């Protein structure tokens, strides 16, 4: 059992964490914490005492034969005992299964609701939402608690009846043995033997009644983990590939987000040559961030393929892919650890020179040196330094530049930057250009387009226009022929 516990900790848990992260990256609704909790329930059940008593079940059969050898009547009482205890366990299961499943799921929903409120603590505080959130939670918790009490009451009644029947059976065996002794069929010793053996026969079934509840919880946890395993996207373990030059190609790519039936990218194709700096612009919800996530292989196209130097980015060995790709997402989240570990992408063997080089490219080397512990300063979490939105964004930019970056994808990289930060960003993009790093910049702000060579204009999931920056921008600002015609006719009219 200890070995199974070890296997759960060392093999199953890491695998589940990877799967949870993968699933969250496509449907943003799972949590690794939940998976680890479920695994803990299964581990406690498997390694707990309850399951050991069930291993005695085969011995029951032997004790039963011996009881029958003492006398058939005591044997039949033992069989009746087994039937009664199993029936009680089944009754307990039927009476509480549905209600326990519902309360379990509701408990998880309630925990998640508080998680979300905690993550949005500032919004909650600023707009005085705490009381509403707490009263909503209390209402749902009260309903859940009422259901739990109902399940507990039912279970208590069944357990009480079981105990009563259990005692009755024990007394029956002693009574029957006494009767047999009086009628001189058996000795007093056989009465005692039958009574002891009866206890042994029923012990595993007794334990089953108590273990049932934990078995049910473990079954529910197992079901959730199975769903997680089945729904988390599969990634084959592929071979590492050589360093790419940085040619990016979208080949008739369609994409529909998880749980939606509306494609957000509709059959787009384009090629970006190595070292090109491309700006992706377009209205909100036109599919720009989707392109970023498809480019870095977080999302898998429904059809078509995204290639880097001819190889599918989705099936590219993740660790190897990370050596050549830098990604700055729209919602930047840093890890609650040191600045250096954040820049070095949590690698166990960070290269200090590479860390400093990346920080210098992002223009935050001096800022990091001014922190209490320099590159060893912990960010976020208890006792950690809190960075501003712009500082976080520049640190995320340094993280994207760490190592041998051949493809850089920046999603709204200047969303939190002031003019000073924007100048650092533009400088970093120019470094990327000098290093011949293919760079894709998703942006709403036209000033960032000053550093790009090529522009892609997205509109409702398709490419509205693509080409050299000057040509595309002049086309965008020029009035359409129809509009000019309209103006002329209204002027003459
Ligand atoms: N995880 C998701 N699940 C469901 N729909 C999604 C998901 N992510 C994006 N979408 C939908 O895909 C569409 C395109 O979103 P996307 O984020 O690519 O747009 P965008 O052009 O980057 O917008 P913005 O400029 O506002 O960031 C939107 O309609 C959005 O609702």
Coordinates of C-alpha atoms and ligand atoms in Angstrom, one line a residue:
X1 CA 0.0 0.0 0.0
X2 CA 2.9 2.3 0.8
X3 CA 4.2 1.6 -2.7
X4 CA 0.9 2.5 -4.2
X5 CA 0.9 5.7 -2.3
X6 CA 4.4 6.4 -3.6
X7 CA 3.3 5.6 -7.1
X8 CA 0.4 8.1 -6.8
X9 CA 2.7 10.8 -5.5
X10 CA 5.6 10.3 -8.0
X11 CA 3.8 9.2 -11.2
X12 CA 0.1 9.8 -11.2
X13 CA 0.2 13.3 -9.5
X14 CA 2.7 14.8 -12.0
X15 CA 0.8 13.3 -14.9
X16 CA -2.5 14.8 -13.6
X17 CA -0.9 18.2 -13.1
X18 CA 0.3 18.2 -16.7
X19 CA -3.2 17.1 -17.9
X20 CA -5.0 19.7 -15.8
X21 CA -2.7 22.5 -17.1
X22 CA -3.3 21.3 -20.7
X23 CA -7.1 21.1 -20.2
X24 CA -7.1 24.6 -18.6
X25 CA -5.2 26.0 -21.6
X26 CA -8.1 25.0 -23.9
X27 CA -11.2 25.4 -21.7
X28 CA -10.0 27.6 -18.8
X29 CA -12.4 25.9 -16.4
X30 CA -10.5 23.1 -14.6
X31 CA -8.1 23.4 -11.7
X32 CA -5.1 21.3 -10.9
X33 CA -6.0 21.8 -7.2
X34 CA -9.3 19.9 -7.8
X35 CA -7.4 17.0 -9.5
X36 CA -4.9 16.8 -6.6
X37 CA -7.7 16.8 -4.1
X38 CA -9.4 14.0 -5.9
X39 CA -6.2 12.0 -6.1
X40 CA -5.8 12.5 -2.3
X41 CA -9.2 11.0 -1.7
X42 CA -8.3 8.0 -3.7
X43 CA -4.9 7.7 -2.1
X44 CA -6.4 7.9 1.4
X45 CA -9.0 5.2 0.6
X46 CA -6.4 2.9 -0.9
X47 CA -3.8 3.3 1.8
X48 CA -6.3 3.7 4.7
X49 CA -7.3 1.0 7.2
X50 CA -10.8 0.4 5.8
X51 CA -9.6 -1.4 2.7
X52 CA -7.4 -3.8 4.7
X53 CA -10.4 -5.3 6.5
X54 CA -11.9 -6.1 3.2
X55 CA -8.9 -8.4 2.4
X56 CA -10.2 -10.7 5.2
X57 CA -13.3 -11.6 3.1
X58 CA -11.9 -14.9 1.8
X59 CA -11.2 -16.0 5.4
X60 CA -15.0 -15.5 6.1
X61 CA -15.7 -18.4 3.8
X62 CA -13.4 -20.7 5.8
X63 CA -14.9 -19.6 9.1
X64 CA -18.3 -20.1 7.6
X65 CA -17.5 -23.7 6.8
X66 CA -16.2 -24.3 10.3
X67 CA -19.5 -22.8 11.8
X68 CA -21.4 -25.1 9.6
X69 CA -19.3 -28.0 10.9
X70 CA -20.3 -27.0 14.4
X71 CA -23.9 -27.1 13.4
X72 CA -26.0 -26.2 10.3
X73 CA -28.3 -24.0 12.3
X74 CA -25.4 -21.7 13.4
X75 CA -24.1 -21.8 9.8
X76 CA -27.5 -20.6 8.5
X77 CA -27.6 -17.8 11.1
X78 CA -24.1 -16.7 9.8
X79 CA -25.3 -16.7 6.2
X80 CA -28.4 -14.7 7.2
X81 CA -26.0 -12.3 8.9
X82 CA -24.0 -11.8 5.7
X83 CA -27.1 -11.3 3.6
X84 CA -28.5 -8.8 6.1
X85 CA -25.2 -6.8 6.3
X86 CA -24.7 -6.7 2.5
X87 CA -28.4 -5.7 2.1
X88 CA -27.9 -2.9 4.6
X89 CA -24.8 -1.7 2.7
X90 CA -26.7 -1.7 -0.6
X91 CA -29.6 0.2 1.1
X92 CA -27.2 2.7 2.5
X93 CA -25.7 3.2 -1.0
X94 CA -29.1 3.6 -2.7
X95 CA -30.4 6.0 -0.1
X96 CA -27.4 8.3 -0.1
X97 CA -25.6 7.9 -3.4
X98 CA -27.4 10.6 -5.5
X99 CA -27.6 13.1 -2.6
X100 CA -23.9 12.6 -1.8
X101 CA -22.8 13.0 -5.4
X102 CA -24.8 16.3 -5.6
X103 CA -23.5 17.7 -2.4
X104 CA -19.9 16.7 -3.4
X105 CA -20.3 18.6 -6.8
X106 CA -21.9 21.6 -5.0
X107 CA -19.1 21.7 -2.5
X108 CA -16.6 21.9 -5.4
X109 CA -18.7 24.6 -7.1
X110 CA -18.7 26.6 -3.8
X111 CA -15.0 26.3 -3.4
X112 CA -14.4 27.5 -7.0
X113 CA -16.8 30.4 -6.4
X114 CA -14.7 31.6 -3.5
X115 CA -11.5 31.0 -5.6
X116 CA -12.8 33.3 -8.3
X117 CA -13.9 36.0 -5.8
X118 CA -10.4 35.8 -4.2
X119 CA -8.7 36.2 -7.6
X120 CA -10.9 39.2 -8.2
X121 CA -10.4 40.6 -4.7
X122 CA -9.7 44.1 -5.9
X123 CA -12.9 44.3 -8.0
X124 CA -14.9 42.8 -5.1
X125 CA -13.5 45.3 -2.6
X126 CA -13.7 48.3 -4.9
X127 CA -17.3 47.8 -5.7
X128 CA -18.4 46.5 -2.3
X129 CA -19.4 43.1 -3.6
X130 CA -18.1 41.1 -0.6
X131 CA -21.5 41.0 1.2
X132 CA -23.3 39.8 -1.9
X133 CA -20.8 37.2 -2.6
X134 CA -20.8 36.0 1.0
X135 CA -24.6 35.9 1.2
X136 CA -24.8 34.0 -2.1
X137 CA -22.2 31.6 -0.9
X138 CA -24.0 31.1 2.5
X139 CA -27.3 30.5 0.7
X140 CA -25.8 27.8 -1.5
X141 CA -23.8 26.4 1.4
X142 CA -27.0 26.2 3.6
X143 CA -28.8 24.3 0.8
X144 CA -25.8 22.0 0.4
X145 CA -25.5 21.5 4.2
X146 CA -29.2 20.6 4.4
X147 CA -28.7 18.0 1.7
X148 CA -25.6 16.7 3.6
X149 CA -27.6 16.5 6.9
X150 CA -30.4 14.5 5.0
X151 CA -27.8 12.1 3.7
X152 CA -26.1 11.8 7.1
X153 CA -29.5 11.2 8.9
X154 CA -30.4 8.5 6.4
X155 CA -27.0 6.9 6.8
X156 CA -27.3 7.1 10.6
X157 CA -30.7 5.4 10.7
X158 CA -29.3 2.6 8.4
X159 CA -26.2 2.2 10.6
X160 CA -28.3 2.1 13.7
X161 CA -30.6 -0.6 12.3
X162 CA -27.5 -2.5 11.1
X163 CA -25.9 -2.4 14.6
X164 CA -29.2 -3.7 16.1
X165 CA -29.4 -6.5 13.6
X166 CA -25.7 -7.3 14.1
X167 CA -26.2 -7.7 17.9
X168 CA -29.4 -9.7 17.4
X169 CA -27.4 -12.1 15.2
X170 CA -24.7 -12.5 17.8
X171 CA -27.2 -13.2 20.5
X172 CA -29.0 -15.7 18.2
X173 CA -25.8 -17.7 17.7
X174 CA -25.2 -17.8 21.4
X175 CA -28.8 -18.7 22.0
X176 CA -28.8 -21.4 19.4
X177 CA -25.5 -22.8 20.8
X178 CA -27.0 -22.8 24.3
X179 CA -30.1 -24.6 23.1
X180 CA -27.9 -27.2 21.4
X181 CA -25.8 -27.6 24.6
X182 CA -29.0 -28.1 26.6
X183 CA -30.3 -30.7 24.2
X184 CA -26.9 -32.3 24.6
X185 CA -26.0 -32.1 20.9
X186 CA -23.0 -29.9 21.5
X187 CA -20.5 -28.9 24.2
X188 CA -20.3 -25.4 25.9
X189 CA -17.0 -24.9 24.1
X190 CA -18.7 -25.1 20.7
X191 CA -21.1 -22.3 21.8
X192 CA -18.1 -20.1 22.5
X193 CA -16.3 -21.2 19.2
X194 CA -19.5 -20.5 17.1
X195 CA -19.9 -17.0 18.7
X196 CA -16.2 -16.1 18.1
X197 CA -16.3 -17.4 14.5
X198 CA -19.6 -15.6 13.8
X199 CA -17.8 -12.3 14.8
X200 CA -14.9 -13.2 12.4
X201 CA -17.3 -14.1 9.5
X202 CA -19.2 -10.9 9.8
X203 CA -16.2 -8.6 10.4
X204 CA -15.3 -7.9 6.8
X205 CA -19.0 -7.3 5.9
X206 CA -19.3 -5.0 8.9
X207 CA -16.2 -3.1 7.7
X208 CA -17.7 -2.9 4.2
X209 CA -20.7 -1.0 5.6
X210 CA -18.4 1.5 7.2
X211 CA -16.0 1.6 4.2
X212 CA -18.8 2.1 1.7
X213 CA -19.0 5.8 2.2
X214 CA -15.3 6.3 1.6
X215 CA -15.5 3.9 -1.4
X216 CA -18.2 6.1 -2.8
X217 CA -16.2 9.2 -2.4
X218 CA -13.2 7.5 -4.0
X219 CA -15.4 6.3 -6.9
X220 CA -16.7 9.9 -7.4
X221 CA -13.1 11.3 -7.4
X222 CA -12.0 8.5 -9.7
X223 CA -14.9 9.4 -12.1
X224 CA -13.8 13.1 -12.2
X225 CA -10.2 12.1 -12.8
X226 CA -11.3 9.8 -15.6
X227 CA -13.2 12.6 -17.2
X228 CA -10.1 14.8 -16.9
X229 CA -7.9 12.2 -18.5
X230 CA -10.4 11.6 -21.3
X231 CA -11.0 15.2 -22.1
X232 CA -7.5 16.6 -21.7
X233 CA -6.0 17.0 -25.2
X234 CA -3.5 14.3 -26.1
X235 CA 0.0 15.3 -27.1
X236 CA 2.2 12.5 -28.4
X237 CA 5.8 12.6 -27.0
X238 CA 7.6 13.6 -30.1
X239 CA 11.3 13.8 -30.9
X240 CA 13.1 17.1 -30.4
X241 CA 13.8 19.0 -33.6
X242 CA 16.7 21.1 -34.7
X243 CA 16.8 24.8 -34.2
X244 CA 14.3 26.4 -36.6
X245 CA 15.1 29.4 -38.8
X246 CA 11.7 30.9 -38.0
X247 CA 9.5 30.4 -41.1
X248 CA 5.9 30.5 -39.9
X249 CA 3.1 29.1 -42.0
X250 CA -0.7 28.9 -41.4
X251 CA -2.2 26.4 -43.9
X252 CA -6.0 26.6 -44.3
X253 CA -6.4 26.8 -40.5
X254 CA -9.9 26.6 -38.9
X255 CA -10.4 26.9 -35.2
X256 CA -13.4 26.6 -32.9
X257 CA -12.9 27.1 -29.2
X258 CA -13.8 24.3 -26.8
X259 CA -17.5 24.1 -26.1
X260 CA -18.4 26.5 -28.9
X261 CA -19.7 25.7 -32.3
X262 CA -18.8 29.0 -33.9
X263 CA -15.4 29.1 -35.6
X264 CA -13.3 32.0 -34.6
X265 CA -10.6 31.5 -37.3
X266 CA -12.0 30.5 -40.6
X267 CA -9.6 28.8 -43.0
X268 CA -6.7 31.3 -42.9
X269 CA -3.4 30.8 -44.8
X270 CA -0.3 32.9 -44.7
X271 CA 3.4 32.6 -44.6
X272 CA 5.8 34.7 -42.5
X273 CA 9.5 34.5 -43.6
X274 CA 12.3 34.1 -40.9
X275 CA 13.1 37.4 -39.2
X276 CA 10.0 39.2 -40.4
X277 CA 8.3 41.4 -37.8
X278 CA 4.5 41.2 -38.3
X279 CA 1.7 43.2 -36.7
X280 CA -1.7 41.6 -36.4
X281 CA -4.5 44.2 -36.1
X282 CA -8.2 44.1 -36.2
X283 CA -11.4 44.8 -34.2
X284 CA -12.1 43.1 -30.9
X285 CA -13.0 39.5 -31.1
X286 CA -11.7 39.3 -34.7
X287 CA -9.5 36.3 -33.8
X288 CA -6.1 38.0 -33.2
X289 CA -5.3 36.3 -29.8
X290 CA -6.6 33.0 -31.3
X291 CA -3.9 33.4 -34.0
X292 CA -1.3 33.9 -31.2
X293 CA -2.4 30.7 -29.3
X294 CA -2.4 28.7 -32.5
X295 CA 1.1 30.0 -33.4
X296 CA 2.6 28.8 -30.1
X297 CA 0.8 25.5 -30.3
X298 CA -1.4 26.0 -27.2
X299 CA -4.5 25.3 -29.3
X300 CA -4.9 22.7 -32.0
X301 CA -6.6 23.7 -35.2
X302 CA -9.9 21.9 -36.0
X303 CA -8.5 21.5 -39.5
X304 CA -5.4 22.8 -41.3
X305 CA -2.0 23.1 -39.7
X306 CA 0.3 25.7 -38.3
X307 CA 4.0 25.1 -39.1
X308 CA 7.3 26.4 -37.9
X309 CA 10.0 25.5 -40.4
X310 CA 7.7 22.9 -41.9
X311 CA 6.9 21.1 -38.6
X312 CA 3.5 21.2 -36.9
X313 CA 3.8 23.4 -33.9
X314 CA 1.1 21.5 -32.0
X315 CA 2.8 18.2 -32.1
X316 CA 6.3 19.7 -31.6
X317 CA 8.0 18.4 -28.4
X318 CA 6.9 21.1 -25.9
X319 CA 10.1 21.3 -24.0
X320 CA 12.2 21.5 -27.2
X321 CA 9.7 24.0 -28.7
X322 CA 10.1 26.2 -25.6
X323 CA 13.8 26.5 -26.3
X324 CA 13.1 28.5 -29.5
X325 CA 9.8 30.2 -28.8
X326 CA 8.9 33.2 -26.6
X327 CA 5.3 34.0 -25.8
X328 CA 3.9 37.0 -23.9
X329 CA 0.2 36.4 -23.4
X330 CA -2.5 39.1 -23.1
X331 CA -3.2 38.4 -19.4
X332 CA 0.3 38.2 -17.9
X333 CA 0.6 36.0 -14.8
X334 CA 4.0 35.5 -13.1
X335 CA 4.9 32.7 -10.8
X336 CA 5.3 33.3 -7.1
X337 CA 9.0 32.7 -7.1
X338 CA 12.2 34.6 -7.7
X339 CA 12.7 37.1 -10.6
X340 CA 15.4 34.9 -12.0
X341 CA 13.3 31.7 -12.0
X342 CA 10.5 33.7 -13.7
X343 CA 12.8 34.9 -16.5
X344 CA 14.4 31.4 -16.9
X345 CA 10.9 29.9 -17.2
X346 CA 11.3 27.8 -14.0
X347 CA 14.1 25.8 -15.5
X348 CA 16.1 23.8 -13.0
X349 CA 19.4 24.8 -14.7
X350 CA 19.0 28.6 -15.3
X351 CA 21.8 30.3 -17.1
X352 CA 22.6 33.6 -15.2
X353 CA 24.1 35.2 -18.4
X354 CA 21.0 34.4 -20.4
X355 CA 18.8 35.8 -17.6
X356 CA 20.6 39.1 -17.5
X357 CA 20.8 39.3 -21.3
X358 CA 17.0 38.8 -21.5
X359 CA 16.4 41.4 -18.8
X360 CA 18.6 43.9 -20.6
X361 CA 16.8 43.3 -23.9
X362 CA 13.5 44.0 -22.1
X363 CA 15.0 47.1 -20.4
X364 CA 14.4 46.0 -16.8
X365 CA 17.9 45.0 -15.7
X366 CA 18.3 48.2 -13.6
X367 CA 14.8 47.9 -12.2
X368 CA 15.6 44.3 -11.1
X369 CA 18.9 45.3 -9.5
X370 CA 16.9 47.9 -7.4
X371 CA 14.6 45.2 -5.9
X372 CA 15.5 44.1 -2.3
X373 CA 17.3 40.9 -3.4
X374 CA 18.0 41.8 -7.1
X375 CA 17.4 38.8 -9.3
X376 CA 16.7 36.6 -6.2
X377 CA 13.7 38.8 -5.1
X378 CA 10.5 36.8 -4.7
X379 CA 7.5 38.1 -6.6
X380 CA 4.0 37.9 -5.4
X381 CA 2.8 35.5 -2.7
X382 CA 3.3 36.0 1.1
X383 CA 6.2 38.3 1.7
X384 CA 6.9 38.7 -2.0
X385 CA 7.4 42.0 -3.9
X386 CA 4.3 43.3 -5.7
X387 CA 5.1 44.5 -9.2
X388 CA 3.0 47.1 -11.2
X389 CA 1.2 46.0 -14.3
X390 CA 3.8 47.5 -16.6
X391 CA 6.7 46.0 -14.6
X392 CA 5.0 42.6 -14.9
X393 CA 4.6 43.0 -18.6
X394 CA 8.3 43.9 -19.1
X395 CA 9.3 40.9 -16.9
X396 CA 7.1 38.7 -19.1
X397 CA 8.8 40.2 -22.1
X398 CA 12.2 39.2 -20.6
X399 CA 10.9 35.7 -20.1
X400 CA 9.9 35.6 -23.7
X401 CA 13.4 36.6 -24.7
X402 CA 15.2 34.0 -22.5
X403 CA 17.3 31.6 -24.5
X404 CA 17.6 31.1 -28.2
X405 CA 14.3 32.6 -29.3
X406 CA 13.6 32.1 -33.0
X407 CA 9.9 32.9 -32.8
X408 CA 8.4 35.6 -30.6
X409 CA 4.7 36.1 -30.1
X410 CA 3.6 39.2 -28.2
X411 CA -0.1 39.6 -27.5
X412 CA -1.0 43.2 -26.7
X413 CA 2.5 43.7 -25.2
X414 CA 2.0 47.4 -24.5
X415 CA -1.4 47.1 -22.9
X416 CA 0.0 48.2 -19.5
X417 CA 3.0 50.3 -20.6
X418 CA 3.6 54.0 -20.3
X419 CA 5.6 55.8 -23.0
X420 CA 8.9 54.9 -21.3
X421 CA 7.9 51.2 -21.2
X422 CA 6.7 51.4 -24.8
X423 CA 10.1 52.7 -25.8
X424 CA 11.8 49.7 -24.1
X425 CA 9.4 47.4 -25.8
X426 CA 10.1 48.9 -29.2
X427 CA 13.8 48.6 -28.5
X428 CA 13.4 44.9 -27.6
X429 CA 11.5 44.3 -30.8
X430 CA 14.3 45.9 -32.7
X431 CA 16.8 43.6 -31.0
X432 CA 14.6 40.7 -32.1
X433 CA 14.8 42.0 -35.7
X434 CA 18.6 42.3 -35.5
X435 CA 18.7 38.7 -34.1
X436 CA 16.6 37.6 -37.1
X437 CA 13.8 36.4 -34.7
X438 CA 10.4 36.0 -36.4
X439 CA 8.1 38.3 -34.4
X440 CA 4.3 38.3 -34.3
X441 CA 2.8 41.3 -32.5
X442 CA -0.9 41.4 -31.7
X443 CA -1.9 45.0 -31.1
X444 CA -4.7 47.5 -30.9
X445 CA -2.4 50.4 -30.7
X446 CA -1.2 51.7 -34.1
X447 CA 2.0 53.3 -32.6
X448 CA 3.5 49.8 -32.2
X449 CA 3.2 49.3 -36.0
X450 CA 6.1 51.6 -36.4
X451 CA 8.4 48.6 -35.8
X452 CA 6.7 46.1 -38.0
X453 CA 7.4 45.3 -41.7
X454 CA 4.2 43.4 -42.5
X455 CA 0.6 43.8 -41.4
X456 CA -2.2 41.3 -41.1
X457 CA -5.7 42.7 -40.7
X458 CA -8.1 40.3 -39.2
X459 CA -11.9 40.7 -39.5
X460 CA -14.3 38.2 -38.1
X461 CA -11.9 35.3 -38.2
X462 CA -10.6 35.8 -41.7
X463 CA -7.6 37.8 -43.1
X464 CA -9.1 41.0 -44.5
X465 CA -5.7 42.2 -45.8
X466 CA -2.0 41.3 -45.5
X467 CA 1.1 42.8 -47.0
X468 CA 3.9 45.4 -46.5
X469 CA 3.0 47.8 -43.7
X470 CA 2.9 51.0 -45.8
X471 CA 0.7 49.5 -48.5
X472 CA -1.8 48.0 -46.0
X473 CA -2.0 51.1 -43.8
X474 CA -2.5 53.4 -46.8
X475 CA -5.3 51.1 -48.0
X476 CA -6.9 51.2 -44.6
X477 CA -6.8 55.0 -44.3
X478 CA -7.8 55.7 -48.0
X479 CA -11.5 56.2 -48.4
X480 CA -13.1 53.3 -50.3
X481 CA -14.0 54.0 -54.0
X482 CA -17.7 53.7 -53.1
X483 CA -17.3 56.3 -50.4
X484 CA -15.5 58.7 -52.7
X485 CA -18.2 58.2 -55.3
X486 CA -20.9 58.9 -52.7
X487 CA -19.1 62.1 -51.6
X488 CA -18.8 63.3 -55.2
X489 CA -22.5 62.7 -56.0
X490 CA -23.6 64.4 -52.8
X491 CA -21.4 67.4 -53.6
X492 CA -22.8 67.7 -57.1
X493 CA -26.4 67.1 -55.8
Ligands
LIG1 N1 -11.5 30.0 -24.5 C1 -12.5 30.4 -25.3 N2 -13.7 29.8 -25.3 C2 -14.7 30.2 -26.1 N3 -14.6 31.3 -26.9 C3 -13.4 31.9 -27.0 C4 -12.3 31.6 -26.2 N4 -11.3 32.4 -26.5 C5 -11.8 33.2 -27.4 N5 -13.0 33.0 -27.7 C6 -13.9 33.7 -28.7 O1 -13.1 33.7 -29.9 C7 -13.4 35.0 -30.5 C8 -12.1 35.6 -30.9 O2 -11.4 35.9 -29.7 P1 -9.9 36.5 -29.7 O3 -9.5 36.6 -28.3 O4 -9.1 35.7 -30.6 O5 -10.2 38.0 -30.3 P2 -9.2 39.2 -30.4 O6 -9.3 39.7 -31.8 O7 -7.9 38.9 -29.8 O8 -10.0 40.2 -29.4 P3 -9.4 41.4 -28.4 O9 -8.7 42.4 -29.3 O10 -10.6 41.9 -27.8 O11 -8.4 40.7 -27.5 C9 -14.2 35.8 -29.6 O12 -15.6 35.8 -30.1 C10 -14.1 35.1 -28.3 O13 -15.4 35.2 -27.6

